PQR file of N, CA, C, O and H, with PARSE charges and radii, in Angstrom:
ATOM      1  N   MET A   1       4.925 -10.029   8.094 -0.4000 1.5000
ATOM      2  CA  MET A   1       6.338 -10.265   7.926 -0.0000 2.0000
ATOM      3  C   MET A   1       7.029  -8.909   7.782  0.5500 1.7000
ATOM      4  O   MET A   1       6.718  -8.151   6.863 -0.5500 1.4000
ATOM      5  N   PRO A   2       7.947  -8.606   8.666 -0.5600 1.5000
ATOM      6  CA  PRO A   2       8.575  -7.281   8.655  0.2800 2.0000
ATOM      7  C   PRO A   2       9.283  -6.921   7.353  0.5500 1.7000
ATOM      8  O   PRO A   2       9.367  -5.740   7.015 -0.5500 1.4000
ATOM      9  N   ARG A   3       9.790  -7.894   6.619 -0.4000 1.5000
ATOM     10  CA  ARG A   3      10.514  -7.576   5.382 -0.0000 2.0000
ATOM     11  C   ARG A   3       9.592  -7.098   4.276  0.5500 1.7000
ATOM     12  O   ARG A   3      10.036  -6.407   3.359 -0.5500 1.4000
ATOM     13  H   ARG A   3       9.722  -8.853   6.894  0.4000 1.0000
ATOM     14  N   THR A   4       8.328  -7.452   4.346 -0.4000 1.5000
ATOM     15  CA  THR A   4       7.413  -7.121   3.255 -0.0000 2.0000
ATOM     16  C   THR A   4       6.395  -6.042   3.618  0.5500 1.7000
ATOM     17  O   THR A   4       5.479  -5.776   2.840 -0.5500 1.4000
ATOM     18  H   THR A   4       7.968  -8.013   5.091  0.4000 1.0000
ATOM     19  N   VAL A   5       6.539  -5.422   4.779 -0.4000 1.5000
ATOM     20  CA  VAL A   5       5.577  -4.400   5.206 -0.0000 2.0000
ATOM     21  C   VAL A   5       5.547  -3.233   4.224  0.5500 1.7000
ATOM     22  O   VAL A   5       4.474  -2.799   3.805 -0.5500 1.4000
ATOM     23  H   VAL A   5       7.283  -5.638   5.412  0.4000 1.0000
ATOM     24  N   LEU A   6       6.709  -2.731   3.863 -0.4000 1.5000
ATOM     25  CA  LEU A   6       6.767  -1.567   2.978 -0.0000 2.0000
ATOM     26  C   LEU A   6       6.221  -1.892   1.593  0.5500 1.7000
ATOM     27  O   LEU A   6       5.472  -1.102   1.017 -0.5500 1.4000
ATOM     28  H   LEU A   6       7.581  -3.083   4.204  0.4000 1.0000
ATOM     29  N   LEU A   7       6.586  -3.032   1.066 -0.4000 1.5000
ATOM     30  CA  LEU A   7       6.080  -3.424  -0.252 -0.0000 2.0000
ATOM     31  C   LEU A   7       4.561  -3.586  -0.227  0.5500 1.7000
ATOM     32  O   LEU A   7       3.876  -3.126  -1.140 -0.5500 1.4000
ATOM     33  H   LEU A   7       7.194  -3.674   1.533  0.4000 1.0000
ATOM     34  N   GLY A   8       4.039  -4.226   0.796 -0.4000 1.5000
ATOM     35  CA  GLY A   8       2.591  -4.391   0.918 -0.0000 2.0000
ATOM     36  C   GLY A   8       1.868  -3.068   1.073  0.5500 1.7000
ATOM     37  O   GLY A   8       0.790  -2.871   0.511 -0.5500 1.4000
ATOM     38  H   GLY A   8       4.596  -4.599   1.538  0.4000 1.0000
ATOM     39  N   ALA A   9       2.464  -2.157   1.841 -0.4000 1.5000
ATOM     40  CA  ALA A   9       1.847  -0.845   2.025 -0.0000 2.0000
ATOM     41  C   ALA A   9       1.848  -0.045   0.725  0.5500 1.7000
ATOM     42  O   ALA A   9       0.876   0.649   0.429 -0.5500 1.4000
ATOM     43  H   ALA A   9       3.339  -2.318   2.298  0.4000 1.0000
ATOM     44  N   LEU A  10       2.924  -0.134  -0.052 -0.4000 1.5000
ATOM     45  CA  LEU A  10       2.973   0.560  -1.342 -0.0000 2.0000
ATOM     46  C   LEU A  10       1.938  -0.001  -2.310  0.5500 1.7000
ATOM     47  O   LEU A  10       1.239   0.754  -2.985 -0.5500 1.4000
ATOM     48  H   LEU A  10       3.714  -0.698   0.188  0.4000 1.0000
ATOM     49  N   LEU A  11       1.843  -1.313  -2.375 -0.4000 1.5000
ATOM     50  CA  LEU A  11       0.858  -1.933  -3.267 -0.0000 2.0000
ATOM     51  C   LEU A  11      -0.566  -1.635  -2.801  0.5500 1.7000
ATOM     52  O   LEU A  11      -1.441  -1.331  -3.612 -0.5500 1.4000
ATOM     53  H   LEU A  11       2.411  -1.927  -1.827  0.4000 1.0000
ATOM     54  N   GLY A  12      -0.789  -1.723  -1.500 -0.4000 1.5000
ATOM     55  CA  GLY A  12      -2.117  -1.452  -0.955 -0.0000 2.0000
ATOM     56  C   GLY A  12      -2.557  -0.021  -1.180  0.5500 1.7000
ATOM     57  O   GLY A  12      -3.724   0.235  -1.476 -0.5500 1.4000
ATOM     58  H   GLY A  12      -0.078  -1.970  -0.841  0.4000 1.0000
ATOM     59  N   SER A  13      -1.623   0.919  -1.040 -0.4000 1.5000
ATOM     60  CA  SER A  13      -1.994   2.314  -1.260 -0.0000 2.0000
ATOM     61  C   SER A  13      -2.336   2.572  -2.725  0.5500 1.7000
ATOM     62  O   SER A  13      -3.239   3.353  -3.024 -0.5500 1.4000
ATOM     63  H   SER A  13      -0.675   0.711  -0.799  0.4000 1.0000
ATOM     64  N   GLY A  14      -1.627   1.925  -3.628 -0.4000 1.5000
ATOM     65  CA  GLY A  14      -1.957   2.067  -5.051 -0.0000 2.0000
ATOM     66  C   GLY A  14      -3.331   1.525  -5.379  0.5500 1.7000
ATOM     67  O   GLY A  14      -4.080   2.136  -6.141 -0.5500 1.4000
ATOM     68  H   GLY A  14      -0.893   1.290  -3.386  0.4000 1.0000
ATOM     69  N   ILE A  15      -3.661   0.392  -4.814 -0.4000 1.5000
ATOM     70  CA  ILE A  15      -4.977  -0.207  -5.053 -0.0000 2.0000
ATOM     71  C   ILE A  15      -6.082   0.665  -4.462  0.5500 1.7000
ATOM     72  O   ILE A  15      -7.130   0.852  -5.081 -0.5500 1.4000
ATOM     73  H   ILE A  15      -3.052  -0.104  -4.195  0.4000 1.0000
ATOM     74  N   MET A  16      -5.846   1.194  -3.272 -0.4000 1.5000
ATOM     75  CA  MET A  16      -6.864   2.010  -2.618 -0.0000 2.0000
ATOM     76  C   MET A  16      -7.060   3.353  -3.302  0.5500 1.7000
ATOM     77  O   MET A  16      -8.172   3.881  -3.312 -0.5500 1.4000
ATOM     78  H   MET A  16      -4.994   1.043  -2.770  0.4000 1.0000
ATOM     79  N   VAL A  17      -6.002   3.916  -3.873 -0.4000 1.5000
ATOM     80  CA  VAL A  17      -6.170   5.153  -4.653 -0.0000 2.0000
ATOM     81  C   VAL A  17      -7.069   4.862  -5.854  0.5500 1.7000
ATOM     82  O   VAL A  17      -7.942   5.665  -6.185 -0.5500 1.4000
ATOM     83  H   VAL A  17      -5.099   3.488  -3.865  0.4000 1.0000
ATOM     84  N   GLY A  18      -6.863   3.734  -6.498 -0.4000 1.5000
ATOM     85  CA  GLY A  18      -7.731   3.350  -7.615 -0.0000 2.0000
ATOM     86  C   GLY A  18      -9.169   3.132  -7.174  0.5500 1.7000
ATOM     87  O   GLY A  18     -10.100   3.525  -7.877 -0.5500 1.4000
ATOM     88  H   GLY A  18      -6.154   3.082  -6.230  0.4000 1.0000
ATOM     89  N   ALA A  19      -9.358   2.507  -6.015 -0.4000 1.5000
ATOM     90  CA  ALA A  19     -10.710   2.276  -5.505 -0.0000 2.0000
ATOM     91  C   ALA A  19     -11.409   3.593  -5.175  0.5500 1.7000
ATOM     92  O   ALA A  19     -12.589   3.768  -5.478 -0.5500 1.4000
ATOM     93  H   ALA A  19      -8.602   2.188  -5.444  0.4000 1.0000
ATOM     94  N   ILE A  20     -10.680   4.514  -4.554 -0.4000 1.5000
ATOM     95  CA  ILE A  20     -11.277   5.806  -4.193 -0.0000 2.0000
ATOM     96  C   ILE A  20     -11.628   6.603  -5.446  0.5500 1.7000
ATOM     97  O   ILE A  20     -12.699   7.206  -5.516 -0.5500 1.4000
ATOM     98  H   ILE A  20      -9.722   4.372  -4.308  0.4000 1.0000
ATOM     99  N   PHE A  21     -10.733   6.611  -6.435 -0.4000 1.5000
ATOM    100  CA  PHE A  21     -11.033   7.323  -7.677 -0.0000 2.0000
ATOM    101  C   PHE A  21     -12.232   6.707  -8.391  0.5500 1.7000
ATOM    102  O   PHE A  21     -13.044   7.433  -8.964 -0.5500 1.4000
ATOM    103  H   PHE A  21      -9.863   6.122  -6.378  0.4000 1.0000
ATOM    104  N   SER A  22     -12.357   5.386  -8.365 -0.4000 1.5000
ATOM    105  CA  SER A  22     -13.516   4.777  -9.015 -0.0000 2.0000
ATOM    106  C   SER A  22     -14.800   5.114  -8.269  0.5500 1.7000
ATOM    107  O   SER A  22     -15.850   5.265  -8.892 -0.5500 1.4000
ATOM    108  H   SER A  22     -11.697   4.796  -7.900  0.4000 1.0000
ATOM    109  N   HIS A  23     -14.734   5.233  -6.947 -0.4000 1.5000
ATOM    110  CA  HIS A  23     -15.914   5.663  -6.198 -0.0000 2.0000
ATOM    111  C   HIS A  23     -16.271   7.103  -6.519  0.5500 1.7000
ATOM    112  O   HIS A  23     -17.451   7.433  -6.643 -0.5500 1.4000
ATOM    113  H   HIS A  23     -13.880   5.110  -6.441  0.4000 1.0000
ATOM    114  N   LEU A  24     -15.280   7.958  -6.655 -0.4000 1.5000
ATOM    115  CA  LEU A  24     -15.554   9.367  -6.886 -0.0000 2.0000
ATOM    116  C   LEU A  24     -16.044   9.657  -8.299  0.5500 1.7000
ATOM    117  O   LEU A  24     -16.908  10.512  -8.490 -0.5500 1.4000
ATOM    118  H   LEU A  24     -14.322   7.690  -6.555  0.4000 1.0000
ATOM    119  N   PHE A  25     -15.498   8.951  -9.296 -0.4000 1.5000
ATOM    120  CA  PHE A  25     -15.778   9.310 -10.683 -0.0000 2.0000
ATOM    121  C   PHE A  25     -16.670   8.329 -11.444  0.5500 1.7000
ATOM    122  O   PHE A  25     -17.245   8.697 -12.468 -0.5500 1.4000
ATOM    123  H   PHE A  25     -14.795   8.256  -9.141  0.4000 1.0000
ATOM    124  N   VAL A  26     -16.796   7.093 -10.967 -0.4000 1.5000
ATOM    125  CA  VAL A  26     -17.573   6.110 -11.719 -0.0000 2.0000
ATOM    126  C   VAL A  26     -18.756   5.591 -10.912  0.5500 1.7000
ATOM    127  O   VAL A  26     -19.906   5.701 -11.339 -0.5500 1.4000
ATOM    128  H   VAL A  26     -16.328   6.794 -10.135  0.4000 1.0000
ATOM    129  N   LEU A  27     -18.469   5.028  -9.749 -0.4000 1.5000
ATOM    130  CA  LEU A  27     -19.496   4.323  -8.985 -0.0000 2.0000
ATOM    131  C   LEU A  27     -20.400   5.232  -8.170  0.5500 1.7000
ATOM    132  O   LEU A  27     -21.607   5.004  -8.077 -0.5500 1.4000
ATOM    133  H   LEU A  27     -17.535   4.938  -9.402  0.4000 1.0000
ATOM    134  N   GLY A  28     -19.819   6.249  -7.589 -0.4000 1.5000
ATOM    135  CA  GLY A  28     -20.532   7.067  -6.617 -0.0000 2.0000
ATOM    136  C   GLY A  28     -20.120   6.631  -5.212  0.5500 1.7000
ATOM    137  O   GLY A  28     -19.609   5.529  -5.016 -0.5500 1.4000
ATOM    138  H   GLY A  28     -18.839   6.435  -7.664  0.4000 1.0000
ATOM    139  N   ILE A  29     -20.348   7.505  -4.248 -0.4000 1.5000
ATOM    140  CA  ILE A  29     -19.937   7.207  -2.879 -0.0000 2.0000
ATOM    141  C   ILE A  29     -20.733   6.020  -2.332  0.5500 1.7000
ATOM    142  O   ILE A  29     -20.172   5.123  -1.704 -0.5500 1.4000
ATOM    143  H   ILE A  29     -20.763   8.401  -4.407  0.4000 1.0000
ATOM    144  N   GLU A  30     -22.016   6.026  -2.572 -0.4000 1.5000
ATOM    145  CA  GLU A  30     -22.871   4.942  -2.080 -0.0000 2.0000
ATOM    146  C   GLU A  30     -23.118   3.946  -3.208  0.5500 1.7000
ATOM    147  O   GLU A  30     -23.596   4.307  -4.283 -0.5500 1.4000
ATOM    148  H   GLU A  30     -22.472   6.755  -3.083  0.4000 1.0000
ATOM    149  N   VAL A  31     -22.785   2.693  -2.941 -0.4000 1.5000
ATOM    150  CA  VAL A  31     -22.951   1.644  -3.940 -0.0000 2.0000
ATOM    151  C   VAL A  31     -23.928   0.610  -3.398  0.5500 1.7000
ATOM    152  O   VAL A  31     -23.696   0.034  -2.335 -0.5500 1.4000
ATOM    153  H   VAL A  31     -22.396   2.399  -2.067  0.4000 1.0000
ATOM    154  N   GLN A  32     -25.002   0.376  -4.108 -0.4000 1.5000
ATOM    155  CA  GLN A  32     -26.028  -0.603  -3.768 -0.0000 2.0000
ATOM    156  C   GLN A  32     -26.540  -0.435  -2.345  0.5500 1.7000
ATOM    157  O   GLN A  32     -26.758  -1.419  -1.638 -0.5500 1.4000
ATOM    158  H   GLN A  32     -25.191   0.845  -4.971  0.4000 1.0000
ATOM    159  N   GLY A  33     -26.730   0.800  -1.930 -0.4000 1.5000
ATOM    160  CA  GLY A  33     -27.347   1.079  -0.637 -0.0000 2.0000
ATOM    161  C   GLY A  33     -26.486   0.771   0.576  0.5500 1.7000
ATOM    162  O   GLY A  33     -27.020   0.500   1.652 -0.5500 1.4000
ATOM    163  H   GLY A  33     -26.553   1.599  -2.505  0.4000 1.0000
ATOM    164  N   ASP A  34     -25.171   0.805   0.431 -0.4000 1.5000
ATOM    165  CA  ASP A  34     -24.301   0.483   1.567 -0.0000 2.0000
ATOM    166  C   ASP A  34     -24.042   1.678   2.472  0.5500 1.7000
ATOM    167  O   ASP A  34     -23.365   1.537   3.491 -0.5500 1.4000
ATOM    168  H   ASP A  34     -24.737   1.025  -0.443  0.4000 1.0000
ATOM    169  N   GLY A  35     -24.563   2.849   2.128 -0.4000 1.5000
ATOM    170  CA  GLY A  35     -24.377   4.024   2.953 -0.0000 2.0000
ATOM    171  C   GLY A  35     -22.971   4.588   2.920  0.5500 1.7000
ATOM    172  O   GLY A  35     -22.603   5.366   3.800 -0.5500 1.4000
ATOM    173  H   GLY A  35     -25.113   2.964   1.301  0.4000 1.0000
ATOM    174  N   GLY A  36     -22.181   4.218   1.933 -0.4000 1.5000
ATOM    175  CA  GLY A  36     -20.818   4.714   1.814 -0.0000 2.0000
ATOM    176  C   GLY A  36     -19.804   3.917   2.613  0.5500 1.7000
ATOM    177  O   GLY A  36     -18.683   4.380   2.823 -0.5500 1.4000
ATOM    178  H   GLY A  36     -22.481   3.587   1.218  0.4000 1.0000
ATOM    179  N   THR A  37     -20.177   2.735   3.059 -0.4000 1.5000
ATOM    180  CA  THR A  37     -19.279   1.913   3.883 -0.0000 2.0000
ATOM    181  C   THR A  37     -18.022   1.509   3.118  0.5500 1.7000
ATOM    182  O   THR A  37     -16.918   1.591   3.657 -0.5500 1.4000
ATOM    183  H   THR A  37     -21.088   2.359   2.889  0.4000 1.0000
ATOM    184  N   LEU A  38     -18.176   1.080   1.883 -0.4000 1.5000
ATOM    185  CA  LEU A  38     -17.004   0.666   1.100 -0.0000 2.0000
ATOM    186  C   LEU A  38     -16.063   1.841   0.855  0.5500 1.7000
ATOM    187  O   LEU A  38     -14.843   1.678   0.887 -0.5500 1.4000
ATOM    188  H   LEU A  38     -19.073   1.014   1.445  0.4000 1.0000
ATOM    189  N   PHE A  39     -16.617   3.006   0.614 -0.4000 1.5000
ATOM    190  CA  PHE A  39     -15.796   4.201   0.419 -0.0000 2.0000
ATOM    191  C   PHE A  39     -15.038   4.550   1.691  0.5500 1.7000
ATOM    192  O   PHE A  39     -13.857   4.892   1.638 -0.5500 1.4000
ATOM    193  H   PHE A  39     -17.608   3.139   0.588  0.4000 1.0000
ATOM    194  N   ALA A  40     -15.702   4.466   2.820 -0.4000 1.5000
ATOM    195  CA  ALA A  40     -15.054   4.747   4.105 -0.0000 2.0000
ATOM    196  C   ALA A  40     -13.950   3.731   4.397  0.5500 1.7000
ATOM    197  O   ALA A  40     -12.879   4.105   4.875 -0.5500 1.4000
ATOM    198  H   ALA A  40     -16.661   4.187   2.863  0.4000 1.0000
ATOM    199  N   LEU A  41     -14.198   2.460   4.115 -0.4000 1.5000
ATOM    200  CA  LEU A  41     -13.187   1.430   4.344 -0.0000 2.0000
ATOM    201  C   LEU A  41     -11.978   1.623   3.436  0.5500 1.7000
ATOM    202  O   LEU A  41     -10.845   1.377   3.850 -0.5500 1.4000
ATOM    203  H   LEU A  41     -15.067   2.157   3.726  0.4000 1.0000
ATOM    204  N   ALA A  42     -12.210   2.060   2.203 -0.4000 1.5000
ATOM    205  CA  ALA A  42     -11.089   2.334   1.294 -0.0000 2.0000
ATOM    206  C   ALA A  42     -10.247   3.495   1.819  0.5500 1.7000
ATOM    207  O   ALA A  42      -9.020   3.462   1.726 -0.5500 1.4000
ATOM    208  H   ALA A  42     -13.131   2.259   1.867  0.4000 1.0000
ATOM    209  N   ASN A  43     -10.897   4.516   2.367 -0.4000 1.5000
ATOM    210  CA  ASN A  43     -10.158   5.649   2.934 -0.0000 2.0000
ATOM    211  C   ASN A  43      -9.359   5.236   4.159  0.5500 1.7000
ATOM    212  O   ASN A  43      -8.212   5.653   4.317 -0.5500 1.4000
ATOM    213  H   ASN A  43     -11.894   4.543   2.443  0.4000 1.0000
ATOM    214  N   ILE A  44      -9.947   4.425   5.025 -0.4000 1.5000
ATOM    215  CA  ILE A  44      -9.246   3.953   6.224 -0.0000 2.0000
ATOM    216  C   ILE A  44      -8.047   3.101   5.837  0.5500 1.7000
ATOM    217  O   ILE A  44      -6.974   3.230   6.426 -0.5500 1.4000
ATOM    218  H   ILE A  44     -10.880   4.086   4.896  0.4000 1.0000
ATOM    219  N   THR A  45      -8.224   2.237   4.855 -0.4000 1.5000
ATOM    220  CA  THR A  45      -7.123   1.390   4.406 -0.0000 2.0000
ATOM    221  C   THR A  45      -6.010   2.222   3.787  0.5500 1.7000
ATOM    222  O   THR A  45      -4.832   1.957   4.026 -0.5500 1.4000
ATOM    223  H   THR A  45      -9.095   2.132   4.376  0.4000 1.0000
ATOM    224  N   LEU A  46      -6.372   3.227   2.994 -0.4000 1.5000
ATOM    225  CA  LEU A  46      -5.358   4.105   2.401 -0.0000 2.0000
ATOM    226  C   LEU A  46      -4.581   4.848   3.488  0.5500 1.7000
ATOM    227  O   LEU A  46      -3.356   4.942   3.414 -0.5500 1.4000
ATOM    228  H   LEU A  46      -7.329   3.443   2.801  0.4000 1.0000
ATOM    229  N   LEU A  47      -5.271   5.370   4.484 -0.4000 1.5000
ATOM    230  CA  LEU A  47      -4.586   6.071   5.575 -0.0000 2.0000
ATOM    231  C   LEU A  47      -3.667   5.130   6.349  0.5500 1.7000
ATOM    232  O   LEU A  47      -2.582   5.531   6.770 -0.5500 1.4000
ATOM    233  H   LEU A  47      -6.266   5.293   4.544  0.4000 1.0000
ATOM    234  N   SER A  48      -4.092   3.889   6.538 -0.4000 1.5000
ATOM    235  CA  SER A  48      -3.247   2.907   7.227 -0.0000 2.0000
ATOM    236  C   SER A  48      -1.997   2.594   6.409  0.5500 1.7000
ATOM    237  O   SER A  48      -0.897   2.506   6.956 -0.5500 1.4000
ATOM    238  H   SER A  48      -4.974   3.564   6.196  0.4000 1.0000
ATOM    239  N   CYS A  49      -2.167   2.430   5.110 -0.4000 1.5000
ATOM    240  CA  CYS A  49      -1.015   2.162   4.243 -0.0000 2.0000
ATOM    241  C   CYS A  49      -0.055   3.343   4.226  0.5500 1.7000
ATOM    242  O   CYS A  49       1.161   3.155   4.256 -0.5500 1.4000
ATOM    243  H   CYS A  49      -3.060   2.502   4.666  0.4000 1.0000
ATOM    244  N   LEU A  50      -0.590   4.555   4.178 -0.4000 1.5000
ATOM    245  CA  LEU A  50       0.272   5.734   4.183 -0.0000 2.0000
ATOM    246  C   LEU A  50       1.024   5.863   5.508  0.5500 1.7000
ATOM    247  O   LEU A  50       2.178   6.291   5.529 -0.5500 1.4000
ATOM    248  H   LEU A  50      -1.578   4.708   4.154  0.4000 1.0000
ATOM    249  N   ALA A  51       0.377   5.496   6.604 -0.4000 1.5000
ATOM    250  CA  ALA A  51       1.056   5.520   7.899 -0.0000 2.0000
ATOM    251  C   ALA A  51       2.192   4.501   7.934  0.5500 1.7000
ATOM    252  O   ALA A  51       3.269   4.792   8.454 -0.5500 1.4000
ATOM    253  H   ALA A  51      -0.561   5.148   6.587  0.4000 1.0000
ATOM    254  N   LEU A  52       1.960   3.317   7.385 -0.4000 1.5000
ATOM    255  CA  LEU A  52       3.019   2.302   7.336 -0.0000 2.0000
ATOM    256  C   LEU A  52       4.173   2.743   6.443  0.5500 1.7000
ATOM    257  O   LEU A  52       5.336   2.491   6.759 -0.5500 1.4000
ATOM    258  H   LEU A  52       1.085   3.081   6.962  0.4000 1.0000
ATOM    259  N   ILE A  53       3.858   3.394   5.339 -0.4000 1.5000
ATOM    260  CA  ILE A  53       4.919   3.900   4.463 -0.0000 2.0000
ATOM    261  C   ILE A  53       5.733   4.957   5.197  0.5500 1.7000
ATOM    262  O   ILE A  53       6.960   4.971   5.108 -0.5500 1.4000
ATOM    263  H   ILE A  53       2.913   3.598   5.083  0.4000 1.0000
ATOM    264  N   PHE A  54       5.053   5.842   5.925 -0.4000 1.5000
ATOM    265  CA  PHE A  54       5.760   6.884   6.666 -0.0000 2.0000
ATOM    266  C   PHE A  54       6.649   6.281   7.764  0.5500 1.7000
ATOM    267  O   PHE A  54       7.780   6.724   7.963 -0.5500 1.4000
ATOM    268  H   PHE A  54       4.056   5.831   5.998  0.4000 1.0000
ATOM    269  N   LEU A  55       6.139   5.281   8.465 -0.4000 1.5000
ATOM    270  CA  LEU A  55       6.907   4.664   9.544 -0.0000 2.0000
ATOM    271  C   LEU A  55       8.097   3.853   9.037  0.5500 1.7000
ATOM    272  O   LEU A  55       9.079   3.678   9.759 -0.5500 1.4000
ATOM    273  H   LEU A  55       5.220   4.921   8.304  0.4000 1.0000
ATOM    274  N   ASN A  56       8.018   3.362   7.816 -0.4000 1.5000
ATOM    275  CA  ASN A  56       9.085   2.541   7.244 -0.0000 2.0000
ATOM    276  C   ASN A  56       9.818   3.248   6.110  0.5500 1.7000
ATOM    277  O   ASN A  56      10.420   2.590   5.262 -0.5500 1.4000
ATOM    278  H   ASN A  56       7.220   3.504   7.230  0.4000 1.0000
ATOM    279  N   ARG A  57       9.775   4.571   6.084 -0.4000 1.5000
ATOM    280  CA  ARG A  57      10.382   5.326   4.985 -0.0000 2.0000
ATOM    281  C   ARG A  57      11.891   5.151   4.917  0.5500 1.7000
ATOM    282  O   ARG A  57      12.479   5.350   3.854 -0.5500 1.4000
ATOM    283  H   ARG A  57       9.285   5.105   6.774  0.4000 1.0000
ATOM    284  N   ASP A  58      12.533   4.786   6.016 -0.4000 1.5000
ATOM    285  CA  ASP A  58      13.981   4.578   5.989 -0.0000 2.0000
ATOM    286  C   ASP A  58      14.369   3.312   5.227  0.5500 1.7000
ATOM    287  O   ASP A  58      15.522   3.168   4.821 -0.5500 1.4000
ATOM    288  H   ASP A  58      12.056   4.624   6.879  0.4000 1.0000
ATOM    289  N   LYS A  59      13.429   2.401   5.029 -0.4000 1.5000
ATOM    290  CA  LYS A  59      13.694   1.165   4.290 -0.0000 2.0000
ATOM    291  C   LYS A  59      13.461   1.313   2.783  0.5500 1.7000
ATOM    292  O   LYS A  59      13.751   0.396   2.015 -0.5500 1.4000
ATOM    293  H   LYS A  59      12.493   2.518   5.359  0.4000 1.0000
ATOM    294  N   LEU A  60      12.945   2.455   2.368 -0.4000 1.5000
ATOM    295  CA  LEU A  60      12.617   2.658   0.952 -0.0000 2.0000
ATOM    296  C   LEU A  60      13.825   2.541   0.026  0.5500 1.7000
ATOM    297  O   LEU A  60      13.697   1.915  -1.027 -0.5500 1.4000
ATOM    298  H   LEU A  60      12.709   3.200   2.992  0.4000 1.0000
ATOM    299  N   PRO A  61      14.995   3.105   0.353 -0.5600 1.5000
ATOM    300  CA  PRO A  61      16.146   2.931  -0.548  0.2800 2.0000
ATOM    301  C   PRO A  61      16.558   1.463  -0.710  0.5500 1.7000
ATOM    302  O   PRO A  61      17.006   1.068  -1.787 -0.5500 1.4000
ATOM    303  N   ASN A  62      16.414   0.664   0.327 -0.4000 1.5000
ATOM    304  CA  ASN A  62      16.749  -0.751   0.222 -0.0000 2.0000
ATOM    305  C   ASN A  62      15.781  -1.497  -0.698  0.5500 1.7000
ATOM    306  O   ASN A  62      16.163  -2.457  -1.368 -0.5500 1.4000
ATOM    307  H   ASN A  62      16.050   0.985   1.202  0.4000 1.0000
ATOM    308  N   LEU A  63      14.537  -1.049  -0.724 -0.4000 1.5000
ATOM    309  CA  LEU A  63      13.545  -1.691  -1.578 -0.0000 2.0000
ATOM    310  C   LEU A  63      13.852  -1.416  -3.054  0.5500 1.7000
ATOM    311  O   LEU A  63      13.551  -2.240  -3.918 -0.5500 1.4000
ATOM    312  H   LEU A  63      14.226  -0.269  -0.180  0.4000 1.0000
ATOM    313  N   LEU A  64      14.450  -0.258  -3.339 -0.4000 1.5000
ATOM    314  CA  LEU A  64      14.712   0.133  -4.719 -0.0000 2.0000
ATOM    315  C   LEU A  64      16.015  -0.434  -5.278  0.5500 1.7000
ATOM    316  O   LEU A  64      16.249  -0.364  -6.484 -0.5500 1.4000
ATOM    317  H   LEU A  64      14.695   0.412  -2.638  0.4000 1.0000
ATOM    318  N   LYS A  65      16.858  -0.990  -4.422 -0.4000 1.5000
ATOM    319  CA  LYS A  65      18.116  -1.563  -4.905 -0.0000 2.0000
ATOM    320  C   LYS A  65      17.867  -2.811  -5.751  0.5500 1.7000
ATOM    321  O   LYS A  65      17.039  -3.656  -5.412 -0.5500 1.4000
ATOM    322  H   LYS A  65      16.668  -1.046  -3.442  0.4000 1.0000
ATOM    323  N   LEU A  66      18.589  -2.904  -6.838 -0.4000 1.5000
ATOM    324  CA  LEU A  66      18.487  -4.088  -7.694 -0.0000 2.0000
ATOM    325  C   LEU A  66      19.478  -5.130  -7.232  0.5500 1.7000
ATOM    326  O   LEU A  66      20.656  -4.833  -7.031 -0.5500 1.4000
ATOM    327  H   LEU A  66      19.262  -2.217  -7.114  0.4000 1.0000
ATOM    328  N   LYS A  67      19.001  -6.353  -7.062 -0.4000 1.5000
ATOM    329  CA  LYS A  67      19.883  -7.454  -6.677 -0.0000 2.0000
ATOM    330  C   LYS A  67      20.069  -8.369  -7.877  0.5500 1.7000
ATOM    331  O   LYS A  67      19.128  -9.017  -8.335 -0.5500 1.4000
ATOM    332  H   LYS A  67      18.044  -6.594  -7.225  0.4000 1.0000
ATOM    333  N   ILE A  68      21.280  -8.410  -8.368 -0.4000 1.5000
ATOM    334  CA  ILE A  68      21.565  -9.220  -9.567 -0.0000 2.0000
ATOM    335  C   ILE A  68      22.308 -10.475  -9.160  0.5500 1.7000
ATOM    336  O   ILE A  68      22.645 -11.297 -10.013 -0.5500 1.4000
ATOM    337  H   ILE A  68      22.044  -7.884  -7.996  0.4000 1.0000
TER
END
């Protein structure tokens, strides 16, 4: 849905930053013998979210407006 792309990308990037930090500082890159697949997928998802945020950056002021 085009109206929620920016919001979803912002939320997704926040979640993926948390996932990457937990891999780096708590879990380790490789978890249960996956060869780092989950870490790689988190990085790909973060890059995709950042690309969507960059492409929709003109909509950011509208997202911050309060509707009363």
